Every structure is written in structure tokens, then in C-alpha cells.
mmCIF file of C-alpha atoms in Angstrom:
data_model
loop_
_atom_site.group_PDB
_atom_site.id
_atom_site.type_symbol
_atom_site.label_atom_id
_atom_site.label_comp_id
_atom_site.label_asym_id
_atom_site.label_seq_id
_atom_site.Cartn_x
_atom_site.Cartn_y
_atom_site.Cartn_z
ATOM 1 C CA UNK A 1 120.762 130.624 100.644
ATOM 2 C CA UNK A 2 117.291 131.923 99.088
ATOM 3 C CA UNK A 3 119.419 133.301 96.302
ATOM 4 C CA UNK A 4 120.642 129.647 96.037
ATOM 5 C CA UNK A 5 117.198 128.306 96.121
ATOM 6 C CA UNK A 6 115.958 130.374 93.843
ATOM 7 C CA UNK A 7 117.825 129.815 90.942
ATOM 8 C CA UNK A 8 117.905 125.999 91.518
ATOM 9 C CA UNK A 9 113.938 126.692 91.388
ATOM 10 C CA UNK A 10 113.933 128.600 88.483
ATOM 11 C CA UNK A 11 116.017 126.350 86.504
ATOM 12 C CA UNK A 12 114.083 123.171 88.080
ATOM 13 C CA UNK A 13 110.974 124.240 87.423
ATOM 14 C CA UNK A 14 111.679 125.628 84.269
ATOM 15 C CA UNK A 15 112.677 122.089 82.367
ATOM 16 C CA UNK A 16 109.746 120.013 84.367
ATOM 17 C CA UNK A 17 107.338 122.393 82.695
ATOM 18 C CA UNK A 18 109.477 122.620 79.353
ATOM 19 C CA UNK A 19 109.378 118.586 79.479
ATOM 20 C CA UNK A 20 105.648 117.936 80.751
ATOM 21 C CA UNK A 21 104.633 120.628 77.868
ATOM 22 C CA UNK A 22 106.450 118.285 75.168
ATOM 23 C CA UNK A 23 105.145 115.065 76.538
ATOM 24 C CA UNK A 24 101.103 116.848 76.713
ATOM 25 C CA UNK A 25 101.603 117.357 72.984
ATOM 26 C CA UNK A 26 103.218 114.152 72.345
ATOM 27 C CA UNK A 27 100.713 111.776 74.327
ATOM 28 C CA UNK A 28 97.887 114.384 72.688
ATOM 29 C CA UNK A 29 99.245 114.025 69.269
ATOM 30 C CA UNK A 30 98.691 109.914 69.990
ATOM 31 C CA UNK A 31 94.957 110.782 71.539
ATOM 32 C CA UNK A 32 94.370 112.886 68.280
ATOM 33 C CA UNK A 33 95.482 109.480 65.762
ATOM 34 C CA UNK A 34 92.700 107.699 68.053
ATOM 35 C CA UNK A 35 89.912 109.770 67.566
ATOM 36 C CA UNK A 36 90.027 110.579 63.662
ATOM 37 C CA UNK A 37 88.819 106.935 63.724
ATOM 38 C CA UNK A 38 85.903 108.167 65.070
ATOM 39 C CA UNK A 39 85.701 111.181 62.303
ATOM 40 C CA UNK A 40 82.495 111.034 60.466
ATOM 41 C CA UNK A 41 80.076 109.535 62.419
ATOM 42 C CA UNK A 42 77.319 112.147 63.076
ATOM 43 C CA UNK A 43 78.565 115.422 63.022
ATOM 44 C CA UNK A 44 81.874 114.250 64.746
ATOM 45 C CA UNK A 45 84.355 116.618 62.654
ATOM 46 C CA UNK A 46 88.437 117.266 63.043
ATOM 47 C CA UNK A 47 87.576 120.310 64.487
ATOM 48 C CA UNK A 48 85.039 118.153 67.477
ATOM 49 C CA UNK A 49 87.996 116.148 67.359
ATOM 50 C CA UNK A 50 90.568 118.761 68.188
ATOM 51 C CA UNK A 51 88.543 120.106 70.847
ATOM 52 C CA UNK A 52 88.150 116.686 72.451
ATOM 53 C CA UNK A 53 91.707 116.421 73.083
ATOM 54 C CA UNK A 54 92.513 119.949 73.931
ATOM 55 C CA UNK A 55 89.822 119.939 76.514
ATOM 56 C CA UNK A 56 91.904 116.003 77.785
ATOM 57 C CA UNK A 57 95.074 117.916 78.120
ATOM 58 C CA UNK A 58 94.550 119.180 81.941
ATOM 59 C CA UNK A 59 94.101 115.222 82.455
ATOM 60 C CA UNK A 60 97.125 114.368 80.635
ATOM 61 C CA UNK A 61 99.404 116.855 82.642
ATOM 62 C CA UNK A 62 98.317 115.402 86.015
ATOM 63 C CA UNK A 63 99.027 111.770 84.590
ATOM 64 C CA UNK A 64 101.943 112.556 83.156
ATOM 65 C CA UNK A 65 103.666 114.783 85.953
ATOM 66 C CA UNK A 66 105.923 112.426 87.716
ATOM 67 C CA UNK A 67 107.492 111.102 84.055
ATOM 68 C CA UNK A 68 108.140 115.168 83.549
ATOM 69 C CA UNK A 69 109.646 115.844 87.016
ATOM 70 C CA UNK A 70 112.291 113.166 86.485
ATOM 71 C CA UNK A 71 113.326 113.883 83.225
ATOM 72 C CA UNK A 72 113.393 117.813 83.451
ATOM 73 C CA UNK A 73 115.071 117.767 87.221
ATOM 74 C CA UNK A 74 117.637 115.164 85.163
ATOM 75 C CA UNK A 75 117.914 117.806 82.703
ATOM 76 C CA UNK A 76 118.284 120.956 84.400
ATOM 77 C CA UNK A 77 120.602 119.149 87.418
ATOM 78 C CA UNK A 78 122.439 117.447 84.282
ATOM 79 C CA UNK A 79 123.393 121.514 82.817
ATOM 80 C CA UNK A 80 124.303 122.738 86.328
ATOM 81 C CA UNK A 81 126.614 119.982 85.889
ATOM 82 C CA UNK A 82 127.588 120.785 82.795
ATOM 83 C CA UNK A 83 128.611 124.262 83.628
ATOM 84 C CA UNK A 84 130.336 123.675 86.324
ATOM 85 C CA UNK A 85 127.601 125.273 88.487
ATOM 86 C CA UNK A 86 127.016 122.099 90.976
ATOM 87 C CA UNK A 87 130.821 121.845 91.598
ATOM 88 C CA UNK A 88 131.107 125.500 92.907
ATOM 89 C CA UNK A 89 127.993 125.513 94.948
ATOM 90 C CA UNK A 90 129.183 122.338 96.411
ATOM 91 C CA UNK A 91 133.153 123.593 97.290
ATOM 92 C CA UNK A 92 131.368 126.988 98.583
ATOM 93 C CA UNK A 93 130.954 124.443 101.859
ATOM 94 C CA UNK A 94 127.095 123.989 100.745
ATOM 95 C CA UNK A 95 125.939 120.567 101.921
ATOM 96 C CA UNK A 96 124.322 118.354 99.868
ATOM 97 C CA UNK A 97 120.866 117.668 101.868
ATOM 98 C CA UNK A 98 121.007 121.838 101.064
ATOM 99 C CA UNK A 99 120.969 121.104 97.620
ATOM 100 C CA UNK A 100 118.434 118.228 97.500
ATOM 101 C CA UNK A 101 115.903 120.408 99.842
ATOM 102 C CA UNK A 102 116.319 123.086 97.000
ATOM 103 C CA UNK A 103 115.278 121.066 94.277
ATOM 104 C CA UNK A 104 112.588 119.299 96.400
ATOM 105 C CA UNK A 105 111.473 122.669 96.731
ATOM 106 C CA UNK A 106 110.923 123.060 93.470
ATOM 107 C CA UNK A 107 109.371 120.108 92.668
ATOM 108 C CA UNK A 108 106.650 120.752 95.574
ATOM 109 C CA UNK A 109 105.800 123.646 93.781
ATOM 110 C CA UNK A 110 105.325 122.725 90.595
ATOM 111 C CA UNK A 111 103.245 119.494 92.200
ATOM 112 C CA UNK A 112 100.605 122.362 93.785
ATOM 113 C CA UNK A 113 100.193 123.505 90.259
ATOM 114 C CA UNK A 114 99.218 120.242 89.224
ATOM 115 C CA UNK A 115 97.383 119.101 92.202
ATOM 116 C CA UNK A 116 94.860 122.629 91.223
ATOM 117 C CA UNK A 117 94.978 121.311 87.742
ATOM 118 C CA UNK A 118 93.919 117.834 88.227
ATOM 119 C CA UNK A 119 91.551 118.441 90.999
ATOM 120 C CA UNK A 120 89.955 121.345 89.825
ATOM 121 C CA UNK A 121 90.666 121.908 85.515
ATOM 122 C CA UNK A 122 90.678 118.507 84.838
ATOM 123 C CA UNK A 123 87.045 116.829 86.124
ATOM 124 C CA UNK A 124 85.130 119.767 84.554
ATOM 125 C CA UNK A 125 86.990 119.651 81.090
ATOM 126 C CA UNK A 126 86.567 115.443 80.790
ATOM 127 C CA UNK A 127 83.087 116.161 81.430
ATOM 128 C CA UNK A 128 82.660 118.824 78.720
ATOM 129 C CA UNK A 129 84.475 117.093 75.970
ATOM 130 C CA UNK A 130 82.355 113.777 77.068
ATOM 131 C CA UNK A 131 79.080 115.568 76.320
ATOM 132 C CA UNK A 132 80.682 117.112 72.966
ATOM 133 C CA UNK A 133 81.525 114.259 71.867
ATOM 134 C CA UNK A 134 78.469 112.023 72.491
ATOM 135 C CA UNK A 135 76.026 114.675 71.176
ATOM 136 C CA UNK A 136 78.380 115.099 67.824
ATOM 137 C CA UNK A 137 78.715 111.128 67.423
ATOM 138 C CA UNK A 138 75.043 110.316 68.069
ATOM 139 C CA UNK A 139 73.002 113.143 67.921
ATOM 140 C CA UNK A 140 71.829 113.007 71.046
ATOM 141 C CA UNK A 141 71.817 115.100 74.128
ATOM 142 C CA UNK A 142 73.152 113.250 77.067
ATOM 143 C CA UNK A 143 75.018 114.659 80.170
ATOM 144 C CA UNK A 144 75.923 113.806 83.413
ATOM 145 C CA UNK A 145 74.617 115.636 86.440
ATOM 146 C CA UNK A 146 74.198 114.945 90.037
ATOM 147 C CA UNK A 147 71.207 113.008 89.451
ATOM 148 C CA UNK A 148 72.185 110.575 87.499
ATOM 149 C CA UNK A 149 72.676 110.386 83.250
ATOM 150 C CA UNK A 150 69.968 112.562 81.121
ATOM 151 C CA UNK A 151 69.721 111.974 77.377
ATOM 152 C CA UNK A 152 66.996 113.223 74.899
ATOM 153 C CA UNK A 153 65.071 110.443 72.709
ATOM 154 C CA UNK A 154 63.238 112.177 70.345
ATOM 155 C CA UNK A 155 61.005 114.534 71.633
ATOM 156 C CA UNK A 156 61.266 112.413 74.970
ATOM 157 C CA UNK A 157 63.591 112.692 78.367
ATOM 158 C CA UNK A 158 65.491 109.963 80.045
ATOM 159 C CA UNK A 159 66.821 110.317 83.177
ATOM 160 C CA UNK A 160 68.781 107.209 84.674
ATOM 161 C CA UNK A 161 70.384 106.995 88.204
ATOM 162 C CA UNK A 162 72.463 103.887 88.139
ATOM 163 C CA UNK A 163 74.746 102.113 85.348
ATOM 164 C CA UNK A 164 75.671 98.756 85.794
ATOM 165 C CA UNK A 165 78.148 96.682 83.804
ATOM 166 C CA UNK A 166 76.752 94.592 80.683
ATOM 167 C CA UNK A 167 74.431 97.048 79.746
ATOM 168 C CA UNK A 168 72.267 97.139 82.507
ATOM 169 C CA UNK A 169 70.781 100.403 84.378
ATOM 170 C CA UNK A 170 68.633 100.943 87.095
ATOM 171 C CA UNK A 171 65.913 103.602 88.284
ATOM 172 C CA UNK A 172 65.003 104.662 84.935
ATOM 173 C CA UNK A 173 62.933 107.692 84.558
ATOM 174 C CA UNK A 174 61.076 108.142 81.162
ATOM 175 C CA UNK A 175 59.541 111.832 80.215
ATOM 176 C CA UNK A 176 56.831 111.651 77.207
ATOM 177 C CA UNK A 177 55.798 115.274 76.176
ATOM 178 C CA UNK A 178 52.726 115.755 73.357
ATOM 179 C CA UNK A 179 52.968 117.986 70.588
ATOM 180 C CA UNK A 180 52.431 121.061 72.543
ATOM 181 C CA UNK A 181 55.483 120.013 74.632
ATOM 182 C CA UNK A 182 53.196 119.298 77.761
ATOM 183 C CA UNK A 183 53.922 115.941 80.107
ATOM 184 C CA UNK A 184 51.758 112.832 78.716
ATOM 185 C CA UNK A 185 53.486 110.467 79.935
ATOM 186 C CA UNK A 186 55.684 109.779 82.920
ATOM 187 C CA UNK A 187 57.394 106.380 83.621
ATOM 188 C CA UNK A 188 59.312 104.810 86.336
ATOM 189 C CA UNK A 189 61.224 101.297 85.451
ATOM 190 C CA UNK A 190 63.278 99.994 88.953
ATOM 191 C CA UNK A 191 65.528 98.484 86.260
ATOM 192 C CA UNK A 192 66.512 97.974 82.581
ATOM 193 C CA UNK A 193 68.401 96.011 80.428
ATOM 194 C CA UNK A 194 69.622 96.152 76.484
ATOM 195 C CA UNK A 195 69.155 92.663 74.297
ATOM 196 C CA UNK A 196 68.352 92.270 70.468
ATOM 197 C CA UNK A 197 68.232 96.048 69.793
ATOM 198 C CA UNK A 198 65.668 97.574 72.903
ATOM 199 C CA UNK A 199 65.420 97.692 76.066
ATOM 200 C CA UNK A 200 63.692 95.741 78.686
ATOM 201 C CA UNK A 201 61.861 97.479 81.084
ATOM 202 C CA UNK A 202 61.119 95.740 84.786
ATOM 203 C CA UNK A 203 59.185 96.771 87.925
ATOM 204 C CA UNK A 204 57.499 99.462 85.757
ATOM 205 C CA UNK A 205 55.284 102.442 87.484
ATOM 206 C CA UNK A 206 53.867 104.513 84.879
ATOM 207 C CA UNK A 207 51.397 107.688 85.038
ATOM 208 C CA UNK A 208 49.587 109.030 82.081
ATOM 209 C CA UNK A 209 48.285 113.083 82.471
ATOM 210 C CA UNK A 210 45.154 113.818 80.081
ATOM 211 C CA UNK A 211 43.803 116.830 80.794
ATOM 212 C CA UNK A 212 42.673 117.081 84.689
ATOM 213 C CA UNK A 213 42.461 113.066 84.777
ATOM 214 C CA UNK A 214 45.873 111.508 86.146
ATOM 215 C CA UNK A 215 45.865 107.948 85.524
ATOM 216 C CA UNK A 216 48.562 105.356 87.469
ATOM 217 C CA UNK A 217 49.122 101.738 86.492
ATOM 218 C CA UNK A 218 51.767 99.109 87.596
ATOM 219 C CA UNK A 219 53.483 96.773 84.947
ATOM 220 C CA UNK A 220 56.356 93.924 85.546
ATOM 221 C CA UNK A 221 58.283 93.945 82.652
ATOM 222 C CA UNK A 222 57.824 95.453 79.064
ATOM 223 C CA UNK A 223 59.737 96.212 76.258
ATOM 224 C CA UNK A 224 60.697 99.796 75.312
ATOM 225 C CA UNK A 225 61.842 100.775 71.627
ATOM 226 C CA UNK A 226 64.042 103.761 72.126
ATOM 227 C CA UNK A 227 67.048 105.431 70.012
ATOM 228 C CA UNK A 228 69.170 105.476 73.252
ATOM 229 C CA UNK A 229 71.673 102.985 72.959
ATOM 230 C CA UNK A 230 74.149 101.428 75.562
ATOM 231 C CA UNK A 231 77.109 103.373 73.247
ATOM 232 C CA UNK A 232 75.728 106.625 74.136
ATOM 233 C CA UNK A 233 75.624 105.904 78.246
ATOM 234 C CA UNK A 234 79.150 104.253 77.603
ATOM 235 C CA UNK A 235 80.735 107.069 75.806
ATOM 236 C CA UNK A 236 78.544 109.884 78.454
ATOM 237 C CA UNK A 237 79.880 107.655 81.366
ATOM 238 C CA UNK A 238 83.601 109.336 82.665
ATOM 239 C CA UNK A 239 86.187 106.814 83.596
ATOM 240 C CA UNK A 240 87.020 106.712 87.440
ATOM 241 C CA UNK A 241 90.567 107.902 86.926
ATOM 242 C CA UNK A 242 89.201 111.415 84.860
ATOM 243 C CA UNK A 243 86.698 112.177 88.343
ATOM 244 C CA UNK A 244 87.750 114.306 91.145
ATOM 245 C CA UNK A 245 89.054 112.648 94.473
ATOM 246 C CA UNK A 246 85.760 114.534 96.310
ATOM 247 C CA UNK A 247 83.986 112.444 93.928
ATOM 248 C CA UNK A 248 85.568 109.692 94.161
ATOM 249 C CA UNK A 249 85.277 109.382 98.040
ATOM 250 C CA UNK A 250 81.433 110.646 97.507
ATOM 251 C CA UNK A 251 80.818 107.482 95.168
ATOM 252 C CA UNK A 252 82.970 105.229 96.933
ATOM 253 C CA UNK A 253 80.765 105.885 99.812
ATOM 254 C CA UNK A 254 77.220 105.386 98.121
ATOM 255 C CA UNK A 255 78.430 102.120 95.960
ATOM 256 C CA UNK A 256 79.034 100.764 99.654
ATOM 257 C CA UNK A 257 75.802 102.490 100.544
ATOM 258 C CA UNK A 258 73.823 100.138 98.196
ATOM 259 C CA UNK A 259 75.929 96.848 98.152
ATOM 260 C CA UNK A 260 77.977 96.919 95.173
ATOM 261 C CA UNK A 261 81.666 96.847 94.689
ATOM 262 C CA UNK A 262 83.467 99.656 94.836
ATOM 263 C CA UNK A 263 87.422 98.442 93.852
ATOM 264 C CA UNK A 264 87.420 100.140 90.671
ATOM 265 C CA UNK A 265 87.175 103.599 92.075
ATOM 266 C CA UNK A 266 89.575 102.812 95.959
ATOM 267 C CA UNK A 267 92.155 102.017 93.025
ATOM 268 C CA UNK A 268 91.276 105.221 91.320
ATOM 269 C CA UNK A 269 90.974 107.484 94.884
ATOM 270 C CA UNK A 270 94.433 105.999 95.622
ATOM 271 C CA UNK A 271 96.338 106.527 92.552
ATOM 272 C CA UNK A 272 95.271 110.154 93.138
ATOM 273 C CA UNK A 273 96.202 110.129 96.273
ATOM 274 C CA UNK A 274 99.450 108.822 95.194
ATOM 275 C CA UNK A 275 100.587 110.716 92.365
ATOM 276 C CA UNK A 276 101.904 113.990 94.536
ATOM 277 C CA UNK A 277 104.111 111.185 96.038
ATOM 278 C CA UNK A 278 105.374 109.907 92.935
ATOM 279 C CA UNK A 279 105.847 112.851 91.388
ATOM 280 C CA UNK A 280 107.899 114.127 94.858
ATOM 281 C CA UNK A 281 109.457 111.008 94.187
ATOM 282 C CA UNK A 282 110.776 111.543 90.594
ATOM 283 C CA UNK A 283 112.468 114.559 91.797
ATOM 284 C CA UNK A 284 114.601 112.841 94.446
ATOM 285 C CA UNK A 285 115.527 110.677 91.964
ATOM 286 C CA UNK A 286 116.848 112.471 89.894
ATOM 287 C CA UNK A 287 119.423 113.984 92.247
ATOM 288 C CA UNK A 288 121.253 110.136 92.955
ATOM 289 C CA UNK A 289 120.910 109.523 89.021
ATOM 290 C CA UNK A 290 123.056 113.242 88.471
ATOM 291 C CA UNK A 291 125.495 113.680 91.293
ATOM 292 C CA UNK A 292 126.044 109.797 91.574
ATOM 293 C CA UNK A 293 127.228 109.996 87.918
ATOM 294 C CA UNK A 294 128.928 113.083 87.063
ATOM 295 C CA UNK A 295 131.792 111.674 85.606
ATOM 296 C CA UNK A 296 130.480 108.536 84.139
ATOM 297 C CA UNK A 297 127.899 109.920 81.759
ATOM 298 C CA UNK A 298 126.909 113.372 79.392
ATOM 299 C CA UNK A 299 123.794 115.374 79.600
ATOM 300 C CA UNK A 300 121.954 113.064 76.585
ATOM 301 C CA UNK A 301 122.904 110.119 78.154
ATOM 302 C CA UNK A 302 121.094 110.858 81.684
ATOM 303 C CA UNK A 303 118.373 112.397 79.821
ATOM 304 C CA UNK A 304 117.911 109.714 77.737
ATOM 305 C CA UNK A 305 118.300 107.115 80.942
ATOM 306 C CA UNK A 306 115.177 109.684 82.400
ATOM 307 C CA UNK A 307 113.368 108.914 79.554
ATOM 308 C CA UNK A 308 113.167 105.417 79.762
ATOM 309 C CA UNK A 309 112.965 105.068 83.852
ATOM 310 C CA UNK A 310 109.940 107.656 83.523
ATOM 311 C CA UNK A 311 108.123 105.803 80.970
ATOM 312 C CA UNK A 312 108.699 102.304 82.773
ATOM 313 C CA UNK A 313 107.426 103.990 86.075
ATOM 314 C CA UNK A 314 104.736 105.708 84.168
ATOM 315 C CA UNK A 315 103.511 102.217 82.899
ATOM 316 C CA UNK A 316 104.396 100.278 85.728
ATOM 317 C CA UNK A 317 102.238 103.039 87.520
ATOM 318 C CA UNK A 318 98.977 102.797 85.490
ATOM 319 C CA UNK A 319 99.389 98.886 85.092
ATOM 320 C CA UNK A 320 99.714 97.915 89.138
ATOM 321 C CA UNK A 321 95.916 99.617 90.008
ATOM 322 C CA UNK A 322 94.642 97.801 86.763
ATOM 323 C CA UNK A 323 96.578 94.514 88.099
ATOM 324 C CA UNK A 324 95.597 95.294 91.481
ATOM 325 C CA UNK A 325 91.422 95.541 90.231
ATOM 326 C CA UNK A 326 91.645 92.015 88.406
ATOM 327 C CA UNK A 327 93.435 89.908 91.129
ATOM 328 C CA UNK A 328 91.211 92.020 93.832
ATOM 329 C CA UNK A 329 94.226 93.124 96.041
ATOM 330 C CA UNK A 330 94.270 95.973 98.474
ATOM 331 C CA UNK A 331 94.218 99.226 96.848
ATOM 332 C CA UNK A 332 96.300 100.907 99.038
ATOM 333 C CA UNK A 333 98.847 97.686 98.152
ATOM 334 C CA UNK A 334 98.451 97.288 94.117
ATOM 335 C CA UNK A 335 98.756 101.556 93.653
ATOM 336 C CA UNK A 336 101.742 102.323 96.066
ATOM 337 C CA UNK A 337 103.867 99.552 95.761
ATOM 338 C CA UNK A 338 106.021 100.854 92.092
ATOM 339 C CA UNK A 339 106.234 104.174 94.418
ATOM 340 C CA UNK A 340 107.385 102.848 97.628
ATOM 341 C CA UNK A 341 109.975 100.517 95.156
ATOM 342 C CA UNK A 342 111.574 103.345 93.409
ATOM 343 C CA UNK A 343 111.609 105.435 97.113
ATOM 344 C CA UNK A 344 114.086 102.579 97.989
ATOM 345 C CA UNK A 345 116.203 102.598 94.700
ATOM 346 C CA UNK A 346 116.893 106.193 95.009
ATOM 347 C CA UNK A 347 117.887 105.994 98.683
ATOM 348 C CA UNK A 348 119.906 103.186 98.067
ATOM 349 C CA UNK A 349 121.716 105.889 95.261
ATOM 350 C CA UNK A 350 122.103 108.343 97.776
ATOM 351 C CA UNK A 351 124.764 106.448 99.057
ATOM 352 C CA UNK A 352 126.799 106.706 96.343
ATOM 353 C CA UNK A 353 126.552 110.519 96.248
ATOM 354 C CA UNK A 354 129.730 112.594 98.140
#
């Protein structure tokens, strides 16, 4: 029986990788289109552009695993078919929950590989093509670290803790250095927010250095004229769905630290959550939508029906935590659901199987 398992793993995991390698260049050949619009501002080149999407690829394969481990189990269950393989192993007495552990085998293993990808690969290279791409567009240095967003304004540092929605920030800190690159000026605002081109400063603690004398005064709102736009935070900023779960559960836990809502990034922690099930799901799948079929349909046609239940799943997927954020449902709920669905399809297709 390992003989048996291994070639069913080898040929299983050898079409999900062959398939989620096509669909990573297809999906990054659509990501590629989207950013030559962006060509040409600031030093933003094809090459910046390349880069951005090469270094979005690790992303892309965790997103787009389950769609790959349906279609390449269809197609490499479809060729044992083909060949004849399937019926021998199956009148050599071999049962079929022997078969279906076999390819669930294989699935699980190519899942760890993208678990380590998406957990690990994937956070760090969003974050490094973010910062690429904001300092090419703008000109402008501006990262994210663990204390908050940093961005240089001229021969000045910003450092801001908190981004809210509609341009709005809080716990600003503003670095002003002299000509001999020695602190001048250092100012705290408790919060900021962007209208007819600058920003307005509030609850504002600021502390001038001039020579031994350190000066401190308080001010309650003023304006500040800075080249640090809203665009720059917004581009710096990393969608929930491109952090790590770690982070996720570490920002979950200090948005409900501080009283703000948190949905967003549950629906985010849950799809990753989720996605090892899908994907594990796929894979069963496609053992129903083979064996339940073998005489009914040829290799393109089950491939091509892969195609199409993948990419429905794959939208239906993304679009029920987006649905989920807007009519404020349970995460858990929204994200699970178009899993726990297509669980109960292909059970209801093992039936059919002999």
C-alpha cells in the first residue's frame, strides 16, 4: 500500500503544483496589466513594476490553492482514468476510502507547503514590495514597523501609530532636524486629519531643543504643511488579507484593546483559518466529480468542469467575508459557509461512487 500511495502522491501532487504554477502566472500576468497604469509616476519603472508582482506571487499561491487542488486532483485522477490505472487498482480488491485517503494524502501535503508559504513567504514579501513601491511612486521613504508607519518629509521624520478611515491618523510624532542633522524640533499631535491639501494637527505637545535650553509648549489645533499625503499611508498600509494570522490575532486584540471595530480583520483571521479546509476540501471533491463520472465524460471535459467550479468557489470564497463585513455578520458564519456548502455537495457525490 505505500507503493500505492506513493504514486497516487506523486501524480497528485504533481498536477496541483503544475496547475497552481499556471494560474500564479495567469492571475500575475492580470496584476502586471494593473500596475503599468501606475508606470511613470516617480521613478515607478516596468522593472519596479515587475518586481512588485513577483514579490505578490507567494500571496497569490496561498489564495489561489484550493482552485489548483481541484483542478489538478481532477486532472491527474482524470489520466489514472484514462489509462486504465483506477480500474486495476480498484479490481486488485483495493477499497475506495483506500484510494480517497491516498489522494487526501497528497493534498495535505501540498497544503503544509502552502500553509509555510502564506504564513511565513508571503507577509514579509507584501511588505517589501509595499515599501518599493511607495518610495518609487512618491519619493518618499515610508515603511511599516512595529511602531506604527514612518515616512521621511524632507529632511523631517514622521512617525504615526494609528490610521483611521477617511484620512484620519492618530498619535502623530513629528522629527525636525537643523542643517547639521541635529533634533530642533520634536512634536507630538494626539490626532490628525487631511482637508484642502494639509493636515490638521489637534491636542499638539511640541518641544523645541536650542542648544542646552529645552523649551515645551502645548497647542490645540494647528495646521501642518507637509509633502506626506494620505496616498502614501494608503499605498504603505498592507491589506488585512496580505498580514500573517499571528498578526492578525495580535491586532485583532489591540483594536478591541482601544474600542474600535475589529470585523475587517476576524473576516481576514478566518478566511486564513479556513483556506487549509477549503483547499482539503477541493481535493475530496474531486474524487466524486472523477469516479462518479467515468463513463459519462473525457479528461477535457472534467477539467474544464474543474475550471469553472474552482473559479466560482474561488469567487464565491473572497466575496462571502467581503459580504459578511458590509451586512456585519459573524465571521466565523460569512467565511465558512461556501466551504461547509461544497463539504455537503461532494458527500452527497460520494454516493454515487461504487
Amino acid at each position: 500500500m505505500k507503493i500505492l500511495d506513493r504514486y497516487i502522491g506523486r501524480t497528485v501532487i504533481g498536477a496541483i503544483l503544475t496547475v497552481a504554477a499556471v494560474l500564479v502566472l495567469v492571475f500575475s500576468f492580470f496584476n502586471l496589466i494593473d500596475e503599468l497604469d501606475d508606470v511613470g509616476q516617480g521613478s515607478y519603472g516596468v522593472a519596479q513594476a515587475l518586481l512588485f508582482v513577483a514579490l505578490s506571487m507567494p500571496r497569490l499561491v496561498y489564495e489561489l490553492l484550493p482552485m489548483a487542488a481541484l483542478i489538478g486532483a481532477l486532472a491527474a485522477l482524470s489520466g489514472m482514468v484514462g489509462n486504465g490505472e483506477l480500474t486495476v487498482i480498484r479490481a486488485a480488491g483495493v477499497p475506495l476510502w483506500r484510494v480517497v485517503m491516498a489522494v487526501m494524502k497528497s493534498g495535505m501535503l501540498v497544503l503544509a507547503f502552502a500553509v509555510l508559504v502564506g504564513e511565513l513567504v508571503a507577509p514579509v514579501s507584501e511588505q517589501h514590495a509595499a515599501n518599493m513601491r511607495s518610495v518609487a511612486i512618491t519619493a518618499q521613504i515610508a515603511l511599516k514597523t512595529a511602531n506604527g508607519y514612518w515616512a521621511r518629509d524632507g529632511s523631517n521624520y514622521v512617525n504615526i501609530r494609528r490610521i483611521l478611515p477617511g484620512d484620519q491618523v492618530e498619535d502623530i510624532f513629528i522629527y525636525e532636524f537643523d542643517q547639521r542633522n541635529r533634533l530642533a524640533v520634536g512634536t507630538r499631535a494626539a490626532r490628525a486629519y487631511y482637508a484642502d491639501g494639509r493636515w490638521i494637527l489637534e491636542d499638539i505637545t511640541q518641544t523645541r531643543f536650542e542648544g542646552e535650553r529645552v523649551t515645551r509648549r502645548v497647542i490645540r489645533t494647528a495646521a501642518w504643511e507637509s509633502l506626506l499625503r494620505p496616498e502614501l499611508i494608503n499605498i504603505v498600509v498592507l491589506k488585512p488579507q496580505s498580514l500573517s494570522m499571528i498578526d492578525l490575532v495580535g491586532y485583532i486584540r489591540w483594536l478591541r484593546g482601544n474600542g474600535q471595530d475589529a470585523q475587517r480583520y476576524q473576516q481576514a483571521l478566518w478566511v486564513k483559518m479556513v483556506y487549509p479546509l477549503a483547499t482539503a476540501v477541493m481535493v475530496f471533491l474531486a474524487v466524486p466529480m472523477v469516479l462518479g463520472s467515468q463513463r459519462g465524460s473525457n479528461l477535457g471535459q472534467r477539467i474544464l468542469a474543474g475550471v469553472f467550479v474552482g473559479l466560482a468557489f474561488h469567487i464565491v470564497n473572497q466575496g462571502a467575508g467581503h459580504l459578511g463585513v458590509v451586512l456585519e455578520l459573524n465571521p466565523a458564519v460569512a467565511v465558512t459557509m461556501p466551504t461547509l456548502v461544497t463539504f455537503g455537495i461532494a458527500m452527497l457525490l460520494m454516493r454515487r461512487v461504487r
